[in-house]
Amino acid sequence: MRSDNLLRVSCGGVELDSPIVVASGVWPFEKDFWQRDSFPGLGGICTKAVTLNRREGNPGTRIWETPAGLLNSIGLQNRGVEHFLERDLPVISEGGIPFIVNVAMENHDETSEVLRRLEDMRNMIPAVELNISCPNVSDGGMAWGRFAETSAQAVSMARKKWKGPLWVKLTPQAEDIAQVARAVEEEGADALVVGNTWLGMAIDIDTARPVFERAFAGLSGPGIFPLALRMVWEVCSAVTIPVIGCGGVTSYRDCLAMLMAGATAVEVGTVMFLDLQSGKSFSSGLEEYLLARGLDGMKDIIGKARQ
Amino acid sequence: MCISEGIRDFDGIAEKLQKITSRVFTIDFHCPEIAHGSSPGQFVMIRFKDRLDPLLGRPFAVASAKGDSFSVWFQVVGKMTALLSEVSPGEKFTVRGPLGNGFGEPSGDKLFLVAGTLGVAPLLKVYEEFSGRLDCEVHLGVPDKTWKPFTEQVRQLIPGLRIFSDDGSLGVHGTCLHGLPGEIGQREEIWACGPVGMLKALAERYPQNRSGIRVSLEARMACGIGGCQGCVIETVEGKRRVCVDGPVFSSEEVAWDEIR
């Protein structure tokens, strides 16, 4: 029998009422943004990245719009894990939307300590998303996710410290994404997020200088969707654990395409900057699509383009 | 305070485009929620509905509100503002807001409102709100006489407007700081908006009175709700977000030496 949870999916150890999850780096920690009633249609929210110590993030210009895209170089600005556990966790836990704590991979010892502290609070934390893919920091970040060997080291460490559901966010800058995906799966990840932003840059022609202090920055937005979709397809061919498609999703049609390519859920980032109720509109679109075709649930959509 | 209280993405319909100079325009948007729900110094993110290029909304101060409509003032500086300068009545927009903290309540009984060119936009709403109950002296600085239609337009709304121009070809020769008193009195405040160099000069001019100066800052931003952290500025307490911690800051909060 059809019910109102037509969109329900089980994804990497987390039960989601809808496959639409807010990507990391997008959502503020302020209380009102975590209330289930205020954001219908969202299956979950990934927190902004958490690191061991407070990070100020990058100086200079941090965002730059491109045609149908957005370059960012924020640099993991956050107040550190202690502040997160004391101040943010109680707030976001109350809202009722499942959340996934994004942990940015710095170095072995620091990230290991972050995960140890989260493990102490495991009954309050539905899942962790290990971010081995931030393109905007010099220490760690994307450097971990570029190669299968280093990705495996990071996930192996994480798996020892964090016993709950573990999602791992990969980088499109990986040398061989399928190889990285398989290595991460072998180390015990429960799901893969494919993927983080694409390395790009901008030059200010008035100053004849790179726009960003770090020269390179991460590209997101509708312009990258076909690239992300292709990468999701590749990863879904390589692993058996759930894949969460992420990159340029801007409509329910894009969600459907990601799901049909094999993704179990979809992360949305830049589009939330355009429309705070994207979760609601995308979920409605998905539901109507399913109902119009007499489909029983997400299982009838996921991977359909591969059959 | 709940920062997101009432913040939503509303429908806005362009009602009227007015060309003031070749580069300066105003648009009235029909959007009852913003018209009735925003306070002086707050802003909105405006984007073309259903268009993905330009992608993000752009921040604009709410310059005035009348009935169910509000107006924004802008200068053409890039792709978005160029498109806005050719907008047709009836065109649909998404309006996110009301955003930011706004100027709040005056603490004294006299306000000097100091604007550099389009920085006057949020101060128009301040004037609209407070000029009836306290003394508001408005100083507007422009580069030269090519800005005359703009100053005339502002003067229609603010009869006692004092005008300054960099080259002396319009109003008094000097910047908008030129006509300000040597010291700010106990019951006086300066509220200002304009280029960062001007706001910095203001802070340097009154090193002992910075707590009596409120400045509205501008920054590139993606979301307007405090999520992306793209719009941070340096303050004495570290980086803070222009969109939700501001856009109005006390001049003493801002780490002026680190602002470019």
Coordinates of C-alpha atoms in Angstrom, one line a residue, chain A residues 22-192:
Chain A
V22 CA 21.3 19.5 2.5
A23 CA 25.0 19.3 1.6
S24 CA 27.7 20.4 4.0
G25 CA 28.8 24.0 4.0
V26 CA 25.4 25.5 3.3
W27 CA 23.2 25.5 6.4
P28 CA 23.8 27.8 9.4
F29 CA 23.6 26.4 12.9
E30 CA 20.9 28.8 14.1
K31 CA 18.0 26.9 15.6
D32 CA 15.2 28.0 13.2
F33 CA 16.9 26.3 10.3
W34 CA 16.7 22.8 11.9
Q35 CA 13.0 22.6 12.6
R36 CA 11.3 19.8 10.7
D37 CA 8.0 21.7 10.3
S38 CA 9.8 24.7 8.7
F39 CA 11.6 22.6 6.1
P40 CA 9.3 19.9 4.8
G41 CA 10.7 17.5 2.2
L42 CA 14.2 17.5 3.6
G43 CA 15.4 14.0 4.4
G44 CA 18.5 15.2 6.3
I45 CA 21.0 18.0 6.7
C46 CA 24.8 17.8 6.7
T47 CA 26.3 20.2 9.1
K48 CA 29.0 22.6 8.2
A49 CA 32.4 21.0 8.6
V50 CA 33.7 20.5 12.1
T51 CA 37.4 20.4 12.9
L52 CA 39.3 19.9 16.2
N53 CA 40.2 23.5 16.8
R54 CA 38.5 26.7 15.8
R55 CA 39.4 27.7 12.2
E56 CA 39.1 31.3 10.9
G57 CA 38.8 30.2 7.3
N58 CA 40.4 31.9 4.3
P59 CA 41.2 35.6 4.0
G60 CA 40.1 37.7 1.0
T61 CA 37.3 37.1 -1.5
R62 CA 35.5 33.9 -0.6
I63 CA 32.8 33.6 -3.3
W64 CA 32.6 34.4 -6.9
E65 CA 29.7 33.7 -9.3
T66 CA 30.4 32.2 -12.7
P67 CA 27.8 31.5 -15.4
A68 CA 25.4 29.2 -13.7
G69 CA 28.0 28.4 -11.1
L70 CA 29.6 29.4 -7.8
L71 CA 33.2 29.3 -6.9
N72 CA 33.9 29.3 -3.2
S73 CA 37.0 29.4 -1.0
I74 CA 35.6 29.5 2.6
G75 CA 38.3 27.3 4.1
L76 CA 36.3 25.3 6.7
Q77 CA 35.6 28.3 9.0
N78 CA 34.2 26.8 12.2
R79 CA 34.5 27.1 16.0
G80 CA 35.9 23.6 16.7
V81 CA 34.4 20.4 17.9
E82 CA 34.1 21.5 21.6
H83 CA 31.9 24.4 20.6
F84 CA 29.9 22.1 18.3
L85 CA 29.2 19.5 21.0
E86 CA 28.4 22.1 23.6
R87 CA 26.4 24.6 21.7
D88 CA 25.4 23.4 18.3
L89 CA 24.6 19.7 18.8
P90 CA 21.9 20.3 21.4
V91 CA 20.2 22.8 19.1
I92 CA 20.2 20.8 15.9
S93 CA 19.2 17.6 17.7
E94 CA 16.0 19.1 18.9
G95 CA 14.7 20.1 15.5
G96 CA 13.7 16.6 14.4
I97 CA 15.5 16.5 11.0
P98 CA 18.2 13.7 10.8
F99 CA 21.6 15.3 10.6
I100 CA 25.0 14.1 9.5
V101 CA 28.0 15.7 11.1
N102 CA 30.6 16.6 8.5
V103 CA 34.1 16.1 9.9
A104 CA 36.8 17.7 7.8
M105 CA 39.9 15.5 7.5
E106 CA 42.9 17.5 8.8
N107 CA 45.7 15.2 10.0
H108 CA 45.5 11.7 11.5
D109 CA 45.7 12.8 15.1
E110 CA 43.4 15.8 15.0
T111 CA 40.6 14.1 13.1
S112 CA 41.0 11.0 15.2
E113 CA 40.4 13.2 18.3
V114 CA 37.3 14.8 16.7
L115 CA 35.8 11.4 16.0
R116 CA 36.6 10.1 19.4
R117 CA 34.7 13.0 20.9
L118 CA 31.7 12.4 18.6
E119 CA 31.8 8.7 19.4
D120 CA 31.2 9.7 23.1
M121 CA 28.0 11.3 22.0
R122 CA 27.0 8.6 19.5
N123 CA 23.5 8.2 20.8
M124 CA 22.8 11.8 19.7
I125 CA 24.5 11.7 16.3
P126 CA 22.8 9.8 13.5
A127 CA 25.8 9.7 11.2
V128 CA 29.2 11.2 10.3
E129 CA 30.3 12.4 6.9
L130 CA 34.0 12.2 6.6
N131 CA 35.2 15.0 4.3
I132 CA 38.3 13.9 2.5
S133 CA 37.7 16.4 -0.2
C134 CA 37.8 20.0 0.8
P135 CA 39.6 21.8 -1.9
N136 CA 40.2 25.0 0.1
V137 CA 42.7 24.2 2.7
S138 CA 46.4 23.6 2.7
D139 CA 46.5 21.0 5.5
G140 CA 44.7 17.8 4.7
G141 CA 41.4 18.2 3.0
M142 CA 41.3 17.1 -0.6
A143 CA 44.9 15.8 -0.4
W144 CA 43.5 12.8 1.4
G145 CA 40.9 12.0 -1.2
R146 CA 42.9 12.2 -4.3
F147 CA 44.4 8.8 -4.1
A148 CA 43.1 5.4 -3.1
E149 CA 45.8 4.7 -0.6
T150 CA 45.5 8.0 1.4
S151 CA 41.7 7.8 1.2
A152 CA 41.9 4.3 2.7
Q153 CA 44.2 5.5 5.5
A154 CA 41.7 8.2 6.4
V155 CA 38.7 5.9 6.4
S156 CA 40.5 3.2 8.2
M157 CA 41.3 5.6 11.0
A158 CA 37.8 7.0 11.1
R159 CA 36.3 3.5 11.2
K160 CA 38.3 2.7 14.3
K161 CA 37.2 5.8 16.2
W162 CA 33.6 6.3 15.0
K163 CA 31.3 3.2 15.3
G164 CA 28.1 4.8 13.9
P165 CA 27.1 5.2 10.3
L166 CA 29.9 6.6 8.3
W167 CA 29.5 8.5 5.0
V168 CA 32.6 9.5 3.1
K169 CA 32.6 12.5 0.8
L170 CA 34.9 12.0 -2.2
T171 CA 36.6 14.6 -4.4
P172 CA 36.1 14.9 -8.1
Q173 CA 39.8 15.7 -8.2
A174 CA 40.5 12.0 -7.4
E175 CA 43.1 10.5 -9.7
D176 CA 40.8 7.5 -10.3
I177 CA 37.4 7.9 -8.6
A178 CA 36.4 4.3 -9.0
Q179 CA 39.6 3.1 -7.4
V180 CA 39.2 5.6 -4.5
A181 CA 35.5 4.5 -4.0
R182 CA 36.4 0.9 -3.8
A183 CA 39.2 1.5 -1.3
V184 CA 36.9 3.5 0.9
E185 CA 34.2 0.8 0.7
E186 CA 36.8 -1.8 1.7
E187 CA 37.7 0.2 4.8
G188 CA 34.1 0.0 6.0
A189 CA 32.4 3.2 4.9
D190 CA 28.6 2.9 4.9
A191 CA 28.0 5.3 2.0
L192 CA 29.8 7.5 -0.4

